[in-house]
Backbone as JSON Lines, residues from 0, in Angstrom:
{"i":0,"aa":"M","n":[27.87,-44.66,-35.28],"ca":[27.56,-45.75,-34.6],"c":[27.9,-46.18,-33.3]}
{"i":1,"aa":"F","n":[28.7,-45.6,-32.68],"ca":[29.55,-45.5,-31.09],"c":[27.94,-45.78,-30.64]}
{"i":2,"aa":"W","n":[27.38,-44.54,-30.34],"ca":[25.97,-44.34,-29.46],"c":[24.99,-45.67,-29.82]}
{"i":3,"aa":"K","n":[24.41,-45.73,-30.97],"ca":[23.58,-46.75,-31.46],"c":[24.07,-48.05,-30.47]}
{"i":4,"aa":"G","n":[25.28,-48.4,-30.36],"ca":[26.04,-49.58,-29.63],"c":[25.31,-49.48,-28.53]}
{"i":5,"aa":"K","n":[26.09,-48.04,-27.73],"ca":[25.23,-48.2,-26.35],"c":[23.83,-47.74,-25.95]}
{"i":6,"aa":"T","n":[23.23,-47.62,-26.8],"ca":[21.71,-47.62,-25.99],"c":[21.38,-49.13,-26.43]}
{"i":7,"aa":"M","n":[21.77,-49.32,-27.19],"ca":[21.39,-51.09,-27.69],"c":[22.24,-51.89,-26.35]}
{"i":8,"aa":"Q","n":[23.07,-51.95,-26.24],"ca":[23.22,-52.06,-24.57],"c":[23.0,-51.75,-23.42]}
{"i":9,"aa":"M","n":[22.93,-50.62,-23.2],"ca":[21.59,-50.16,-22.27],"c":[20.56,-51.01,-22.47]}
{"i":10,"aa":"R","n":[19.37,-50.98,-23.58],"ca":[18.26,-51.73,-23.35],"c":[18.07,-52.73,-22.76]}
{"i":11,"aa":"N","n":[19.09,-53.4,-23.76],"ca":[19.38,-54.96,-23.24],"c":[19.85,-55.33,-22.08]}
{"i":12,"aa":"A","n":[20.71,-54.12,-21.04],"ca":[20.72,-54.07,-19.65],"c":[19.43,-54.06,-19.23]}
{"i":13,"aa":"I","n":[18.72,-53.1,-19.38],"ca":[17.33,-52.87,-18.51],"c":[16.83,-54.31,-19.16]}
{"i":14,"aa":"L","n":[16.29,-54.74,-20.17],"ca":[15.81,-56.22,-20.22],"c":[16.14,-57.43,-19.64]}
{"i":15,"aa":"A","n":[17.58,-57.45,-19.19],"ca":[18.12,-58.12,-18.39],"c":[17.91,-58.09,-16.55]}
{"i":16,"aa":"L","n":[17.67,-56.78,-16.43],"ca":[17.17,-56.09,-15.36],"c":[15.83,-56.98,-14.69]}
{"i":17,"aa":"V","n":[14.74,-56.39,-16.13],"ca":[13.41,-57.29,-15.65],"c":[13.4,-58.6,-15.39]}
{"i":18,"aa":"L","n":[14.15,-59.04,-16.83],"ca":[14.13,-60.94,-16.44],"c":[14.7,-61.15,-15.2]}
{"i":19,"aa":"V","n":[15.54,-60.59,-14.24],"ca":[15.82,-61.11,-13.05],"c":[14.89,-60.56,-12.16]}
{"i":20,"aa":"L","n":[14.56,-59.63,-12.23],"ca":[13.56,-59.05,-11.35],"c":[12.68,-59.83,-11.24]}
{"i":21,"aa":"A","n":[11.87,-60.26,-12.09],"ca":[11.07,-61.36,-12.69],"c":[10.76,-62.15,-12.04]}
{"i":22,"aa":"A","n":[11.9,-62.86,-11.98],"ca":[12.3,-64.41,-11.66],"c":[12.5,-64.56,-9.96]}
{"i":23,"aa":"A","n":[12.78,-62.95,-9.48],"ca":[13.23,-63.4,-8.12],"c":[11.69,-62.89,-7.73]}
{"i":24,"aa":"V","n":[11.32,-61.96,-7.76],"ca":[9.47,-61.4,-7.24],"c":[8.35,-62.05,-8.37]}
{"i":25,"aa":"P","n":[7.8,-63.07,-8.7],"ca":[7.03,-63.43,-9.19],"c":[5.51,-63.09,-8.87]}
{"i":26,"aa":"A","n":[5.63,-63.0,-7.12],"ca":[4.35,-63.33,-6.82],"c":[3.91,-61.79,-6.54]}
{"i":27,"aa":"A","n":[4.96,-60.52,-7.08],"ca":[4.43,-59.43,-6.83],"c":[3.17,-58.73,-8.09]}
{"i":28,"aa":"A","n":[3.51,-59.88,-9.31],"ca":[2.49,-59.74,-9.59],"c":[2.45,-58.44,-10.54]}
{"i":29,"aa":"Q","n":[3.53,-57.69,-10.99],"ca":[3.98,-56.8,-11.7],"c":[4.69,-56.53,-12.98]}
{"i":30,"aa":"G","n":[4.43,-55.91,-14.07],"ca":[4.91,-56.09,-15.47],"c":[5.15,-54.79,-15.65]}
{"i":31,"aa":"I","n":[6.63,-54.57,-16.83],"ca":[7.08,-53.35,-16.72],"c":[6.92,-53.1,-18.6]}
{"i":32,"aa":"I","n":[6.35,-51.96,-19.07],"ca":[6.64,-51.58,-20.21],"c":[7.98,-51.0,-20.61]}
{"i":33,"aa":"I","n":[8.49,-51.28,-21.71],"ca":[9.66,-50.99,-22.05],"c":[9.89,-50.51,-23.9]}
{"i":34,"aa":"P","n":[9.65,-48.73,-23.67],"ca":[9.73,-48.79,-25.22],"c":[11.0,-49.12,-26.11]}
{"i":35,"aa":"N","n":[10.12,-49.61,-27.16],"ca":[11.6,-49.97,-28.17],"c":[12.79,-49.07,-28.65]}
{"i":36,"aa":"E","n":[12.49,-47.91,-28.06],"ca":[13.4,-46.44,-28.21],"c":[14.2,-46.91,-27.51]}
{"i":37,"aa":"P","n":[15.61,-47.34,-27.57],"ca":[16.49,-47.48,-26.51],"c":[16.9,-46.57,-25.43]}
{"i":38,"aa":"D","n":[16.54,-44.95,-26.2],"ca":[17.23,-44.07,-25.71],"c":[16.08,-43.82,-24.23]}
{"i":39,"aa":"L","n":[15.01,-44.33,-24.31],"ca":[13.59,-44.01,-23.16],"c":[13.7,-44.97,-22.16]}
{"i":40,"aa":"P","n":[13.47,-44.29,-21.17],"ca":[13.24,-45.61,-19.67],"c":[11.68,-45.88,-19.98]}
{"i":41,"aa":"P","n":[11.44,-47.07,-19.38],"ca":[10.41,-47.68,-19.13],"c":[9.2,-46.43,-18.63]}
{"i":42,"aa":"L","n":[7.85,-46.5,-19.05],"ca":[6.92,-46.34,-18.75],"c":[6.48,-46.14,-17.28]}
{"i":43,"aa":"A","n":[5.75,-45.05,-16.94],"ca":[5.5,-44.84,-15.31],"c":[4.29,-45.93,-15.08]}
{"i":44,"aa":"L","n":[4.34,-45.97,-13.78],"ca":[3.03,-47.28,-13.3],"c":[2.04,-46.24,-13.05]}
{"i":45,"aa":"H","n":[0.97,-46.28,-13.26],"ca":[-0.07,-45.26,-12.91],"c":[-0.87,-45.64,-11.38]}
{"i":46,"aa":"K","n":[-1.22,-46.91,-12.0],"ca":[-2.38,-47.89,-11.23],"c":[-1.91,-49.11,-11.51]}
{"i":47,"aa":"H","n":[-2.61,-50.19,-10.45],"ca":[-2.01,-51.65,-10.1],"c":[-3.05,-52.31,-9.11]}
{"i":48,"aa":"K","n":[-3.83,-52.99,-10.22],"ca":[-4.96,-53.32,-8.88],"c":[-5.14,-55.1,-8.98]}
{"i":49,"aa":"V","n":[-4.94,-55.67,-8.26],"ca":[-4.82,-57.36,-8.18],"c":[-6.21,-57.75,-7.33]}
{"i":50,"aa":"K","n":[-6.72,-59.01,-8.2],"ca":[-8.01,-59.41,-7.36],"c":[-7.75,-61.1,-7.79]}
{"i":51,"aa":"V","n":[-8.25,-61.78,-6.36],"ca":[-7.85,-62.58,-6.47],"c":[-9.28,-63.36,-5.67]}
{"i":52,"aa":"E","n":[-9.68,-64.45,-6.78],"ca":[-10.76,-65.54,-6.25],"c":[-10.28,-66.9,-6.39]}
{"i":53,"aa":"I","n":[-10.6,-67.4,-4.79],"ca":[-10.58,-68.68,-5.01],"c":[-11.99,-69.6,-4.99]}
{"i":54,"aa":"D","n":[-11.83,-70.57,-6.01],"ca":[-12.94,-71.62,-5.64],"c":[-12.26,-72.62,-5.7]}
{"i":55,"aa":"R","n":[-12.62,-73.7,-4.24],"ca":[-11.83,-74.93,-3.86],"c":[-10.51,-74.88,-3.72]}
{"i":56,"aa":"Q","n":[-9.72,-74.96,-4.68],"ca":[-8.65,-75.1,-4.67],"c":[-7.65,-74.44,-5.97]}
{"i":57,"aa":"A","n":[-8.43,-73.68,-6.8],"ca":[-8.05,-73.05,-7.87],"c":[-7.8,-71.51,-7.49]}
{"i":58,"aa":"A","n":[-7.24,-70.9,-7.18],"ca":[-7.1,-69.49,-7.8],"c":[-7.06,-68.59,-8.77]}
{"i":59,"aa":"T","n":[-7.81,-67.33,-9.08],"ca":[-7.36,-66.84,-10.11],"c":[-7.28,-65.48,-9.83]}
{"i":60,"aa":"T","n":[-6.26,-65.34,-10.46],"ca":[-5.97,-64.19,-10.11],"c":[-6.17,-63.05,-11.52]}
{"i":61,"aa":"T","n":[-6.54,-61.49,-11.42],"ca":[-6.7,-60.61,-12.2],"c":[-6.22,-59.31,-12.09]}
{"i":62,"aa":"V","n":[-5.44,-59.31,-12.92],"ca":[-3.75,-57.92,-12.76],"c":[-4.02,-57.11,-13.57]}
{"i":63,"aa":"E","n":[-4.95,-55.89,-12.79],"ca":[-4.43,-54.63,-14.14],"c":[-3.59,-53.48,-13.89]}
{"i":64,"aa":"Q","n":[-3.25,-53.03,-14.84],"ca":[-1.52,-52.25,-14.72],"c":[-2.54,-50.79,-16.16]}
{"i":65,"aa":"V","n":[-1.57,-50.0,-15.49],"ca":[-2.54,-48.45,-15.99],"c":[-0.76,-47.8,-16.31]}
{"i":66,"aa":"F","n":[-0.43,-47.66,-17.36],"ca":[0.82,-47.44,-17.22],"c":[0.59,-45.74,-18.18]}
{"i":67,"aa":"V","n":[1.64,-44.99,-17.95],"ca":[1.72,-43.64,-18.51],"c":[2.81,-43.22,-19.7]}
{"i":68,"aa":"N","n":[2.32,-43.07,-20.94],"ca":[3.34,-42.15,-21.72],"c":[3.45,-40.8,-21.3]}
{"i":69,"aa":"N","n":[4.66,-40.35,-20.68],"ca":[4.76,-39.09,-20.48],"c":[5.64,-38.39,-21.33]}
{"i":70,"aa":"T","n":[6.03,-39.33,-22.89],"ca":[6.44,-38.18,-23.99],"c":[5.41,-37.44,-24.76]}
{"i":71,"aa":"D","n":[6.2,-36.79,-25.94],"ca":[5.37,-36.0,-26.63],"c":[5.27,-36.7,-28.04]}
{"i":72,"aa":"R","n":[5.52,-38.26,-27.79],"ca":[5.4,-38.83,-29.1],"c":[4.7,-40.14,-29.13]}
{"i":73,"aa":"Q","n":[4.08,-40.44,-30.01],"ca":[3.54,-42.1,-29.42],"c":[4.63,-43.3,-29.37]}
{"i":74,"aa":"L","n":[4.43,-44.16,-28.84],"ca":[5.23,-45.38,-28.74],"c":[4.94,-46.43,-28.9]}
{"i":75,"aa":"E","n":[5.88,-47.38,-29.76],"ca":[5.83,-48.85,-29.24],"c":[6.53,-49.51,-28.23]}
{"i":76,"aa":"A","n":[6.2,-50.52,-27.53],"ca":[6.78,-50.65,-26.43],"c":[6.61,-52.52,-26.24]}
{"i":77,"aa":"Q","n":[7.5,-52.84,-25.3],"ca":[6.95,-54.44,-24.87],"c":[6.96,-54.47,-23.47]}
{"i":78,"aa":"Y","n":[5.34,-54.98,-22.93],"ca":[5.44,-55.26,-22.32],"c":[5.79,-56.85,-21.05]}
{"i":79,"aa":"V","n":[6.32,-56.68,-20.33],"ca":[7.15,-58.26,-19.71],"c":[6.15,-58.38,-18.13]}
{"i":80,"aa":"F","n":[5.88,-59.47,-18.21],"ca":[5.31,-59.67,-16.98],"c":[5.26,-61.21,-16.53]}
{"i":81,"aa":"P","n":[5.7,-61.46,-15.1],"ca":[5.96,-62.58,-14.92],"c":[4.37,-63.13,-14.38]}
{"i":82,"aa":"I","n":[4.21,-64.56,-13.88],"ca":[3.31,-65.24,-13.61],"c":[3.7,-65.98,-12.56]}
{"i":83,"aa":"P","n":[2.95,-66.92,-11.57],"ca":[3.55,-67.7,-10.84],"c":[3.81,-68.78,-11.3]}
{"i":84,"aa":"K","n":[5.11,-69.33,-11.29],"ca":[5.09,-71.06,-11.28],"c":[4.12,-71.44,-11.4]}
{"i":85,"aa":"G","n":[3.84,-72.3,-12.39],"ca":[2.53,-73.55,-12.15],"c":[1.25,-72.57,-12.94]}
{"i":86,"aa":"A","n":[1.23,-71.47,-13.36],"ca":[0.21,-70.93,-13.17],"c":[-0.39,-70.97,-15.03]}
{"i":87,"aa":"T","n":[-1.4,-70.76,-15.14],"ca":[-1.47,-70.53,-16.81],"c":[-2.36,-69.37,-17.21]}
{"i":88,"aa":"M","n":[-1.85,-68.52,-18.57],"ca":[-2.3,-67.4,-18.83],"c":[-3.75,-67.96,-19.5]}
{"i":89,"aa":"S","n":[-4.77,-67.19,-18.88],"ca":[-6.44,-66.93,-19.56],"c":[-6.57,-65.66,-20.1]}
{"i":90,"aa":"K","n":[-6.23,-64.75,-19.54],"ca":[-6.51,-63.58,-20.17],"c":[-5.48,-62.37,-20.41]}
{"i":91,"aa":"F","n":[-5.46,-61.75,-21.82],"ca":[-4.79,-60.38,-21.83],"c":[-5.7,-59.84,-22.91]}
{"i":92,"aa":"T","n":[-5.75,-58.39,-21.91],"ca":[-6.71,-57.3,-22.78],"c":[-5.74,-55.89,-23.0]}
{"i":93,"aa":"M","n":[-6.32,-55.27,-23.85],"ca":[-5.86,-53.88,-23.47],"c":[-7.4,-53.01,-23.92]}
{"i":94,"aa":"L","n":[-7.2,-51.74,-23.04],"ca":[-8.14,-50.73,-23.37],"c":[-7.7,-49.99,-24.71]}
{"i":95,"aa":"V","n":[-8.79,-50.02,-25.82],"ca":[-8.67,-49.84,-26.71],"c":[-10.07,-48.71,-27.06]}
{"i":96,"aa":"N","n":[-9.58,-46.99,-27.56],"ca":[-10.59,-46.15,-27.14],"c":[-11.65,-46.38,-26.44]}
{"i":97,"aa":"G","n":[-11.4,-46.22,-24.84],"ca":[-12.21,-46.75,-24.45],"c":[-13.29,-48.14,-24.13]}
{"i":98,"aa":"K","n":[-12.87,-49.31,-25.16],"ca":[-13.62,-50.28,-24.93],"c":[-12.18,-51.27,-24.59]}
{"i":99,"aa":"E","n":[-12.69,-52.44,-24.07],"ca":[-11.68,-53.66,-23.56],"c":[-11.45,-54.3,-24.88]}
{"i":100,"aa":"Q","n":[-10.49,-54.42,-25.38],"ca":[-10.26,-55.54,-26.42],"c":[-9.45,-56.97,-26.14]}
{"i":101,"aa":"S","n":[-9.78,-58.02,-26.39],"ca":[-9.49,-59.38,-26.05],"c":[-8.5,-59.91,-26.84]}
{"i":102,"aa":"G","n":[-7.31,-60.61,-26.73],"ca":[-6.63,-61.23,-27.42],"c":[-7.07,-62.56,-27.91]}
{"i":103,"aa":"Q","n":[-6.79,-63.54,-28.11],"ca":[-6.87,-64.39,-28.81],"c":[-5.6,-65.33,-29.03]}
{"i":104,"aa":"I","n":[-5.74,-66.26,-29.03],"ca":[-5.01,-67.89,-29.12],"c":[-4.72,-68.08,-30.62]}
{"i":105,"aa":"V","n":[-3.45,-67.6,-30.9],"ca":[-2.89,-68.2,-32.5],"c":[-1.61,-69.1,-32.09]}
{"i":106,"aa":"E","n":[-1.31,-69.68,-33.51],"ca":[0.3,-69.6,-33.39],"c":[1.22,-68.66,-33.93]}
{"i":107,"aa":"K","n":[2.26,-68.77,-33.01],"ca":[3.13,-67.85,-32.73],"c":[3.53,-66.98,-34.45]}
{"i":108,"aa":"N","n":[4.13,-67.72,-35.33],"ca":[3.91,-66.63,-36.7],"c":[2.66,-66.37,-37.0]}
{"i":109,"aa":"E","n":[1.7,-67.06,-37.33],"ca":[0.19,-66.2,-37.19],"c":[0.22,-64.72,-36.98]}
{"i":110,"aa":"A","n":[0.81,-65.39,-35.46],"ca":[0.53,-63.97,-34.59],"c":[1.61,-62.89,-34.94]}
{"i":111,"aa":"R","n":[2.06,-62.8,-35.37],"ca":[3.55,-61.87,-35.7],"c":[3.2,-61.24,-36.82]}
{"i":112,"aa":"R","n":[2.41,-62.18,-38.2],"ca":[2.16,-61.44,-39.37],"c":[0.85,-60.93,-38.8]}
{"i":113,"aa":"V","n":[0.06,-61.47,-38.39],"ca":[-1.45,-60.31,-38.24],"c":[-0.5,-59.38,-37.32]}
{"i":114,"aa":"Y","n":[-0.12,-59.23,-36.08],"ca":[0.28,-57.88,-35.18],"c":[1.35,-56.77,-36.01]}
{"i":115,"aa":"N","n":[2.1,-57.51,-36.98],"ca":[2.84,-56.48,-37.98],"c":[2.08,-55.81,-39.18]}
{"i":116,"aa":"Q","n":[0.87,-56.46,-39.35],"ca":[-0.29,-55.98,-40.43],"c":[-0.71,-54.88,-39.59]}
{"i":117,"aa":"I","n":[-1.32,-54.97,-38.65],"ca":[-1.97,-54.34,-37.76],"c":[-1.18,-52.81,-37.31]}
{"i":118,"aa":"V","n":[-0.12,-53.17,-37.29],"ca":[0.71,-51.83,-36.75],"c":[1.3,-51.04,-38.35]}
{"i":119,"aa":"N","n":[1.03,-51.36,-39.22],"ca":[1.11,-50.72,-40.31],"c":[-0.09,-50.02,-41.0]}
{"i":120,"aa":"R","n":[-1.39,-50.63,-39.95],"ca":[-2.23,-49.68,-40.58],"c":[-2.46,-49.02,-39.07]}
{"i":121,"aa":"A","n":[-1.65,-48.77,-38.22],"ca":[-1.47,-47.66,-37.06],"c":[-2.73,-48.14,-36.21]}
{"i":122,"aa":"Q","n":[-3.32,-49.41,-36.26],"ca":[-4.0,-49.48,-35.32],"c":[-3.94,-50.19,-33.99]}
{"i":123,"aa":"D","n":[-4.7,-50.75,-32.87],"ca":[-4.04,-50.93,-31.4],"c":[-4.23,-52.32,-31.13]}
{"i":124,"aa":"P","n":[-2.79,-53.34,-31.76],"ca":[-2.48,-54.49,-31.54],"c":[-2.0,-54.88,-30.33]}
{"i":125,"aa":"G","n":[-1.84,-56.01,-29.78],"ca":[-0.89,-56.21,-28.39],"c":[-0.53,-57.59,-29.11]}
{"i":126,"aa":"L","n":[0.62,-57.87,-28.99],"ca":[1.02,-59.91,-29.25],"c":[1.17,-59.99,-27.9]}
{"i":127,"aa":"L","n":[0.89,-61.06,-27.22],"ca":[1.28,-61.96,-26.35],"c":[2.24,-63.33,-26.59]}
{"i":128,"aa":"E","n":[3.04,-63.27,-25.95],"ca":[4.37,-64.49,-25.96],"c":[4.72,-64.38,-24.54]}
{"i":129,"aa":"Y","n":[4.6,-66.01,-24.93],"ca":[5.5,-67.05,-23.62],"c":[6.99,-67.04,-24.0]}
{"i":130,"aa":"L","n":[7.54,-66.46,-23.37],"ca":[9.24,-66.62,-23.18],"c":[10.01,-67.38,-22.09]}
{"i":131,"aa":"G","n":[9.19,-68.05,-21.24],"ca":[9.71,-69.11,-21.06],"c":[10.0,-68.61,-19.83]}
{"i":132,"aa":"A","n":[10.09,-69.92,-18.03],"ca":[10.44,-69.68,-17.12],"c":[9.27,-68.79,-16.51]}
{"i":133,"aa":"E","n":[8.09,-68.84,-16.66],"ca":[6.67,-68.37,-16.59],"c":[7.06,-66.59,-17.08]}
{"i":134,"aa":"L","n":[7.35,-66.13,-17.7],"ca":[7.45,-64.94,-18.06],"c":[6.74,-64.4,-19.5]}
{"i":135,"aa":"F","n":[6.34,-63.8,-19.91],"ca":[4.86,-63.28,-21.05],"c":[5.79,-62.12,-21.38]}
{"i":136,"aa":"R","n":[5.64,-61.51,-22.63],"ca":[5.92,-60.4,-23.65],"c":[4.93,-59.99,-24.3]}
{"i":137,"aa":"A","n":[4.68,-59.28,-24.14],"ca":[3.68,-58.5,-25.3],"c":[3.91,-57.45,-26.16]}
{"i":138,"aa":"N","n":[4.05,-57.35,-27.45],"ca":[4.27,-56.07,-27.96],"c":[3.41,-55.3,-28.23]}
{"i":139,"aa":"I","n":[3.2,-53.61,-27.61],"ca":[1.96,-52.83,-27.74],"c":[2.04,-51.89,-28.27]}
{"i":140,"aa":"F","n":[1.13,-51.6,-29.15],"ca":[1.35,-50.09,-30.34],"c":[-0.21,-49.65,-30.86]}
{"i":141,"aa":"P","n":[-0.19,-48.56,-30.9],"ca":[0.61,-47.54,-30.41],"c":[0.03,-47.06,-29.03]}
{"i":142,"aa":"I","n":[1.11,-46.41,-28.37],"ca":[0.48,-46.08,-26.86],"c":[0.93,-44.38,-27.16]}
{"i":143,"aa":"L","n":[-0.06,-43.75,-27.27],"ca":[-0.21,-42.16,-27.39],"c":[0.39,-41.3,-26.74]}
{"i":144,"aa":"A","n":[0.76,-40.51,-27.25],"ca":[1.46,-39.37,-26.75],"c":[0.69,-38.54,-25.37]}
{"i":145,"aa":"K","n":[1.37,-38.34,-24.45],"ca":[0.72,-37.84,-23.05],"c":[-0.47,-38.68,-23.02]}
{"i":146,"aa":"S","n":[-0.24,-40.27,-22.72],"ca":[-2.12,-40.84,-22.75],"c":[-1.07,-41.78,-21.42]}
{"i":147,"aa":"S","n":[-2.26,-42.62,-21.34],"ca":[-2.04,-43.82,-20.35],"c":[-2.83,-45.38,-21.49]}
{"i":148,"aa":"Q","n":[-2.44,-45.99,-20.9],"ca":[-2.36,-47.48,-21.47],"c":[-2.88,-48.59,-20.32]}
{"i":149,"aa":"T","n":[-4.03,-49.04,-20.45],"ca":[-4.29,-50.31,-19.34],"c":[-4.57,-51.72,-20.17]}
{"i":150,"aa":"I","n":[-3.95,-52.34,-19.6],"ca":[-3.48,-53.95,-19.75],"c":[-3.99,-55.04,-19.19]}
{"i":151,"aa":"T","n":[-4.62,-55.87,-18.94],"ca":[-5.53,-56.73,-18.09],"c":[-4.82,-57.99,-18.05]}
{"i":152,"aa":"L","n":[-4.46,-58.91,-17.26],"ca":[-3.96,-60.14,-17.8],"c":[-5.09,-60.69,-16.49]}
{"i":153,"aa":"R","n":[-5.41,-62.24,-16.64],"ca":[-5.77,-63.21,-15.82],"c":[-4.54,-64.71,-16.06]}
{"i":154,"aa":"F","n":[-4.85,-64.86,-14.43],"ca":[-3.98,-66.8,-14.63],"c":[-4.24,-66.98,-13.85]}
């Protein structure tokens, strides 16, 4: 029981660090994937691509990130991503079996129910939630062992 409490403290400390960094550098447009297993470190960032298109007085930013699961097992994880103050999220996709799968906006409780059903069937869901203060979190499952996970956001 002692170790379980310590690993939860470690996980909470990592999440708190992510939140502090997200608030400090929102313009960096970089997310982090934190495995739900508290003894594992965040996944390695393999690729980070940012594209900004400006049309009159509006900018559209697309961020593609590729993370690598270097472990020998599939993982469920949380992707935490800051966006600049005043921005609006307009797209969230994950690469699933080589095909880009777009997210849909639905009511929070319905989204959680659908996500849990998909996880129970061992398919590839992604649940994007607004945490407040221009910070989003996505639950991602599965991230296969020794493989990568590509996530694309637009705001």
